[in-house]
Coordinates of C-alpha atoms in Angstrom, one line a residue:
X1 CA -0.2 -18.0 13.3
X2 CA -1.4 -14.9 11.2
X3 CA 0.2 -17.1 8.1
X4 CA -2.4 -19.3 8.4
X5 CA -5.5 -17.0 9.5
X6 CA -5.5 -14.5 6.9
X7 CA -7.9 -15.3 4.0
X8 CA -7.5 -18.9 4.7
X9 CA -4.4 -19.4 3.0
X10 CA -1.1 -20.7 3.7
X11 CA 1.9 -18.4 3.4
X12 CA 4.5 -20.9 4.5
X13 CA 3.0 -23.8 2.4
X14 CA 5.6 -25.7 0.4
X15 CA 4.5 -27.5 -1.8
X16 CA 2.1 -30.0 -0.1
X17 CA 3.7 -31.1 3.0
X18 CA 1.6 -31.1 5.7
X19 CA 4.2 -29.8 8.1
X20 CA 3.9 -26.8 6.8
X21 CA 0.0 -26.7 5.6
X22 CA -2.8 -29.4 6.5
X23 CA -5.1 -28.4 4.0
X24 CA -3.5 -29.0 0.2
X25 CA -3.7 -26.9 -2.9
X26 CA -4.3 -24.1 -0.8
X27 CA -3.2 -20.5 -2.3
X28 CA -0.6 -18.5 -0.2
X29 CA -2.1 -15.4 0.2
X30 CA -6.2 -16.0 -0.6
X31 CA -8.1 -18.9 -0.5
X32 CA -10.8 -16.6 -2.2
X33 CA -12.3 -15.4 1.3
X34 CA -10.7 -12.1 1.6
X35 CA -11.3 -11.6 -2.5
X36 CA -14.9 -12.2 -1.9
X37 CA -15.5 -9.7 0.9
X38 CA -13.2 -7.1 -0.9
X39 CA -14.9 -7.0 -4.1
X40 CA -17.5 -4.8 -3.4
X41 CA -16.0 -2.4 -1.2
X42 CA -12.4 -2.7 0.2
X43 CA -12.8 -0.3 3.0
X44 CA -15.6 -3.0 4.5
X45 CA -14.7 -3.8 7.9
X46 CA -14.8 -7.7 7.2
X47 CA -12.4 -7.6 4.2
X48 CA -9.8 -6.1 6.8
X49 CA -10.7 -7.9 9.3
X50 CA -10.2 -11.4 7.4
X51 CA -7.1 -10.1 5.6
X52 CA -5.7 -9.0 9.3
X53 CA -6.1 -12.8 10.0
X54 CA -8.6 -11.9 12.4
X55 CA -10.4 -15.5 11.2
X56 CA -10.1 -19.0 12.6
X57 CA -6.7 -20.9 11.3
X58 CA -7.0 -23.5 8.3
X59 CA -4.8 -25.9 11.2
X60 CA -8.6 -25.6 12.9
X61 CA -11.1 -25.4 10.9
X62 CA -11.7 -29.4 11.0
X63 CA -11.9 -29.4 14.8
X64 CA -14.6 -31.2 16.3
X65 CA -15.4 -28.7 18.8
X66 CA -17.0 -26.6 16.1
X67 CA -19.8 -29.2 15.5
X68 CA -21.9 -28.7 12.0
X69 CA -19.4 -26.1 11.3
X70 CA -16.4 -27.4 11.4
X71 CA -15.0 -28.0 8.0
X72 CA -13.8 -30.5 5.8
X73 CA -10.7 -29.7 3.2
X74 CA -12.6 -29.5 0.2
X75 CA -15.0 -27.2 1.7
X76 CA -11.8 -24.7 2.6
X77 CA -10.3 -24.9 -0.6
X78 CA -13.8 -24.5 -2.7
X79 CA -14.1 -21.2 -0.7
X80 CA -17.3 -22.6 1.2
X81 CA -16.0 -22.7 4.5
X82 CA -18.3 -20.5 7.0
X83 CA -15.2 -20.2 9.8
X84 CA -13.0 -19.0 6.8
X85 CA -15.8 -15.9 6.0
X86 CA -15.8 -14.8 10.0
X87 CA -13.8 -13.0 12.3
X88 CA -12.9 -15.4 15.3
X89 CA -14.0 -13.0 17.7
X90 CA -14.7 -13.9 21.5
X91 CA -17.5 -11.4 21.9
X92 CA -19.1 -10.4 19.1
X93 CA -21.2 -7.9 21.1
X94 CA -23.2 -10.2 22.6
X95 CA -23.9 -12.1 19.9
X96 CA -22.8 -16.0 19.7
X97 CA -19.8 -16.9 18.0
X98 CA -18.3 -20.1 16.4
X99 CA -17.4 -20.9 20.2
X100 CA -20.5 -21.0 21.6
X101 CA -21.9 -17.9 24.1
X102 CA -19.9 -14.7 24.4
X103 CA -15.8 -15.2 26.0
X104 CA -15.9 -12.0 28.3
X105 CA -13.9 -12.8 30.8
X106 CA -10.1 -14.0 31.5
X107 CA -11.8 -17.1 33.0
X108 CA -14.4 -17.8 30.6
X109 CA -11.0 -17.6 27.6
X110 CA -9.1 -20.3 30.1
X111 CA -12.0 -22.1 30.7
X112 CA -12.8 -22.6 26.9
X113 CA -9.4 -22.7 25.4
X114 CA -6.6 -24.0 28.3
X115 CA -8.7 -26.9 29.8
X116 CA -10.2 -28.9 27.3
X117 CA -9.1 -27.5 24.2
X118 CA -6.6 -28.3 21.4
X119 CA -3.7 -27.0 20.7
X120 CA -4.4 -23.2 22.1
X121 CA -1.7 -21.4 19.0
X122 CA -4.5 -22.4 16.8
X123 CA -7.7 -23.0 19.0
X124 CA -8.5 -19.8 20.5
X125 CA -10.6 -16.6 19.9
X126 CA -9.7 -13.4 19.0
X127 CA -10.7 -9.6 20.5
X128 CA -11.7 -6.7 18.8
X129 CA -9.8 -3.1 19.1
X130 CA -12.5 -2.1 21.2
X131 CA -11.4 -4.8 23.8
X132 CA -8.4 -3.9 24.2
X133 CA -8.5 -3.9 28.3
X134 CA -10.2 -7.5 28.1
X135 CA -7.3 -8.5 25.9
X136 CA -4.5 -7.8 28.1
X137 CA -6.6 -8.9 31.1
X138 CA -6.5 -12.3 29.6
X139 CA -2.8 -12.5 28.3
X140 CA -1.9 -11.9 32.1
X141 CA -4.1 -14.4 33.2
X142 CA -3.3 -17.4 30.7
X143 CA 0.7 -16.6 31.2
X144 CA 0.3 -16.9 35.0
X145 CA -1.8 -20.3 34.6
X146 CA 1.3 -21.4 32.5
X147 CA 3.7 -20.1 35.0
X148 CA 1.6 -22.2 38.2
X149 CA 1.6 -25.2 35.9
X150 CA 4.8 -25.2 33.6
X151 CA 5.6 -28.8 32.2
X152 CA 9.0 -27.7 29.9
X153 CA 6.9 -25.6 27.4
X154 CA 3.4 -26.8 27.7
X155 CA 0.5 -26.4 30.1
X156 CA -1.2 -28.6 32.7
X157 CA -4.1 -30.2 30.0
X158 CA -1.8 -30.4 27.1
X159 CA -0.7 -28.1 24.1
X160 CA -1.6 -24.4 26.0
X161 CA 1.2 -22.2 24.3
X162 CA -0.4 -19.5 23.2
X163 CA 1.1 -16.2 21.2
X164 CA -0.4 -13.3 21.8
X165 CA -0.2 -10.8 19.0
X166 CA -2.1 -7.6 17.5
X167 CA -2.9 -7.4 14.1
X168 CA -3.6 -4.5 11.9
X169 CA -4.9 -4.3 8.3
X170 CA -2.7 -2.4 5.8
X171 CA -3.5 -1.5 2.2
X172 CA -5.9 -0.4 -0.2
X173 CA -8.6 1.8 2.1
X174 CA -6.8 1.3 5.8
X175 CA -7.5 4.9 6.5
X176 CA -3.7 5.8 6.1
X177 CA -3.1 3.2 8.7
X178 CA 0.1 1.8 6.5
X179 CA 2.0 5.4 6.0
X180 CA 1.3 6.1 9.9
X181 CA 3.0 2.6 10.7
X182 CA 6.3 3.1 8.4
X183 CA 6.5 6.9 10.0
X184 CA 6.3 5.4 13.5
X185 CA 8.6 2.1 13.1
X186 CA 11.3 2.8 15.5
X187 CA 13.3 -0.8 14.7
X188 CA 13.0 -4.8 13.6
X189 CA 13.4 -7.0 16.4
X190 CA 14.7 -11.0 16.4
X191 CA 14.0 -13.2 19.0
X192 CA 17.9 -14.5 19.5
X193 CA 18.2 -18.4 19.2
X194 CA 22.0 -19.3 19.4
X195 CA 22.6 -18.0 15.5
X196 CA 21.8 -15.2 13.3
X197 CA 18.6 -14.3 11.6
X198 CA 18.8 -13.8 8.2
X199 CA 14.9 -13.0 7.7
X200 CA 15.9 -9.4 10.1
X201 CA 18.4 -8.5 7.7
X202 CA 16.6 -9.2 4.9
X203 CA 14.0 -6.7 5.8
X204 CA 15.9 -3.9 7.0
X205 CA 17.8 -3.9 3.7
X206 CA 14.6 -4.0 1.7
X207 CA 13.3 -0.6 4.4
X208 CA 16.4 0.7 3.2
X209 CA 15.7 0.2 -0.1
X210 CA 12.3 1.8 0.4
X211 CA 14.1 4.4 1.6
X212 CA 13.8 4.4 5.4
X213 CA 16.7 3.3 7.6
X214 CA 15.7 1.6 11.0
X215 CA 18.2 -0.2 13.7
X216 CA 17.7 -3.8 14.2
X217 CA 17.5 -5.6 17.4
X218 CA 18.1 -9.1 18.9
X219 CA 16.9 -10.4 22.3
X220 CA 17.3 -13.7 24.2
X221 CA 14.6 -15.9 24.5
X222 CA 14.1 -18.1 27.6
X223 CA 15.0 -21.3 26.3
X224 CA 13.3 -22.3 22.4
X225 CA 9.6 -23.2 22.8
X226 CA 7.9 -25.0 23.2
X227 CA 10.3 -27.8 24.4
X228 CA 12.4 -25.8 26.9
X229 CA 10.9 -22.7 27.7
X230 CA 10.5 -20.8 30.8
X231 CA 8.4 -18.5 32.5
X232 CA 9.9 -18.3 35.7
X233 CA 11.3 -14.4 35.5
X234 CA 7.7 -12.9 34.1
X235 CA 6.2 -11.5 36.8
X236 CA 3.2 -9.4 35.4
X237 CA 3.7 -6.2 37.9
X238 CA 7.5 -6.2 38.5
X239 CA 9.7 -3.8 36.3
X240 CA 12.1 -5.1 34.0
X241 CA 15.2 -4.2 32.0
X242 CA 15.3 -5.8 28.6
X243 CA 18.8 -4.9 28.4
X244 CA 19.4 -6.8 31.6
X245 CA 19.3 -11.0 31.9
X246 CA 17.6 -12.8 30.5
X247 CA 16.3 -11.1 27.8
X248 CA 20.1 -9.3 26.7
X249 CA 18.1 -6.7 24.4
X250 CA 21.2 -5.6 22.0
X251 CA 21.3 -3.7 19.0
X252 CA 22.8 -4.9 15.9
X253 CA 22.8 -2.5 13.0
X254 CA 23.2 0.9 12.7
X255 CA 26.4 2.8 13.7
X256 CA 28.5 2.0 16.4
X257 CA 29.7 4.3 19.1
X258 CA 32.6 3.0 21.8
X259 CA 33.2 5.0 25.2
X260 CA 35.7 3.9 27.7
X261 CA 33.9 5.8 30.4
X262 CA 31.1 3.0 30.0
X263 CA 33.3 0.1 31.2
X264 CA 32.0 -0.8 34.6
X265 CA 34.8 -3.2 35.3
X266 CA 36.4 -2.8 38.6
X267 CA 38.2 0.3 38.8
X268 CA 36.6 1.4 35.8
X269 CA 39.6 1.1 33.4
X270 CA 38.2 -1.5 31.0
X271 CA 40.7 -4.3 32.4
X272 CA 38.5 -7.5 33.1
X273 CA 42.0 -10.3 32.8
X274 CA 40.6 -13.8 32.4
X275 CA 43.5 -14.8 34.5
X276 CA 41.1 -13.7 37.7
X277 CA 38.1 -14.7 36.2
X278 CA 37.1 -10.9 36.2
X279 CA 33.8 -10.3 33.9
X280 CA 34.2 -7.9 30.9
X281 CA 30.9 -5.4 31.9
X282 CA 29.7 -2.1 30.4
X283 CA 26.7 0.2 31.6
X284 CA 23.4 -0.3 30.3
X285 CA 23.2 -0.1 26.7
X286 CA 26.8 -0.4 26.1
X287 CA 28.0 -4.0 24.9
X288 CA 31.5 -5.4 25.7
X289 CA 33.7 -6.6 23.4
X290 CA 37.4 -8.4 24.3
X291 CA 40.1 -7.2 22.5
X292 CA 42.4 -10.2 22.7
X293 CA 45.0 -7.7 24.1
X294 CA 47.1 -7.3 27.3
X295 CA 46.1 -5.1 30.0
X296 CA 48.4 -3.7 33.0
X297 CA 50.3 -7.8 33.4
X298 CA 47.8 -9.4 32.3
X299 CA 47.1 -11.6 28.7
X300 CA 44.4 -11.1 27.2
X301 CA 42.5 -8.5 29.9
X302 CA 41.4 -5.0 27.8
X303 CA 38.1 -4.7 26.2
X304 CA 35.7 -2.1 25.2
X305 CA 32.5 -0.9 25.9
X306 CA 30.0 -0.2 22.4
X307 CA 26.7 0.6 21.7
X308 CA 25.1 1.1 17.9
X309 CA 23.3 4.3 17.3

């Protein structure tokens, strides 16, 4: 989404197929928008918030719903697009918006965007820091619509998927916003999806690189959206383990540390034989691993238990 909110642009264009950008001929990182609001002074508050992708989407800007403002493709790529200048925002205190009246509550944001709306990943308003509370009010509320009306991946009216991120400006007058982030960065996560992902890897190496060593992480997805997802284990006030089914949070760089005393196989002894159908299970955070060796009688029974640290 952010990839194709930020300055107008398209980050994962390709050339000009439209799978990957609607608009042609459009830059990857600036259509010219966030250039033009940066000139003058690149601490403004617009110039971040444009280059945060804090804007409407160029998969959007020719939606109907926008009336005299929507816009056509020539108009975004000559940099005389009004949607591509603004922050998307769903209250703009008080103030009307590209949407119409103000979006102030978790009603008002399903109401606009779940009902009679496009496709919600690129049809929907944004909130500013300051509505933070209003923000997470909302996610809650359009993820348990989804739940009371899940059609394998998509919502009652149509395409309602939407992903809910926060965005952040880093660079050249962010207040020190970028060294805070790489001070704080505690890991990369991958959503797992039956095969490794190379992007993860690519970006640790380059932190390392840059001189800062981070773990990477995987975790299971419930299904690959939006054709078989699920949401039937979110449950907005229950606790959950990540490390736990379904989501399987592992680690998977760093350095690894084994401990037989984590095996929680019966009778502790790291013995699980496949002959009995036994499970192969280790205490949170610890992963198991078959060692394709005999245990007690049994082929094939020993394994370990390992975490990375």
């Amino acid at each position: 989404g952010t990839a194709y909110r930020s300055c107008c642009s398209c980050l994962w264009r390709r050339g000009d197929d439209p799978k990957w950008c609607p608009v042609r001929g459009l830059d990857r990182f600036d259509q010219g928008y966030c250039r033009a609001a940066c000139t003058e002074d690149p601490t403004d508050e617009l110039c971040h918030q444009l280059a945060a992708g804090c804007s409407h989407s160029v998969w959007n800007t020719r939606n109907r719903e926008f009336g005299a403002r929507a816009c056509s493709d020539d108009a975004v790529r000559g940099g005389d697009c009004g949607l591509c200048s603004e922050p998307a925002w769903c209250d703009d205190d008080g103030q009307p918006t590209a949407y119409g009246n103000p979006i102030t509550t978790p009603q008002q944001w399903m109401d606009r965007f779940m009902v009679h709306a496009s496709n919600t990943q690129h049809h929907q308003c944004k909130f500013k820091r300051s509505q933070k509370s209003a923000f997470v009010a909302t996610t809650h509320a359009a993820m348990a619509r989804l739940k009371a009306h899940w059609r394998n991946g998509w919502g009652p009216e149509g395409g309602a998927l939407p992903w809910n991120e926060v965005n952040m400006y880093s660079g050249p007058g962010d207040g020190g916003l970028q060294a805070a982030l790489m001070r704080n960065l505690v890991g990369v996560m991958t959503m797992r999806r039956g095969r490794g992902d190379d992007d993860i890897r690519r970006i640790a190496r380059r932190l390392a690189e840059l001189g800062l060593e981070v773990p990477t992480f995987e975790m299971d997805i419930e299904g690959n959206p939006p054709f078989n997802s699920q949401l039937r284990s979110w449950r907005p006030q229950a606790r959950i383990s990540l490390e736990r089914a379904p989501h399987r949070l592992r680690q998977t760089s760093g350095r690894e540390m084994c401990d037989a005393s984590r095996c929680t196989s019966l009778g502790s002894d790291c013995c699980a034989p496949l002959q009995l159908n036994e499970a192969a299970t280790c205490a949170l955070g610890f992963t198991p691993t078959r060692l394709n060796q005999s245990c007690y009688s049994f082929r094939e029974g020993l394994y370990r238990c390992c975490s990375l640290t």
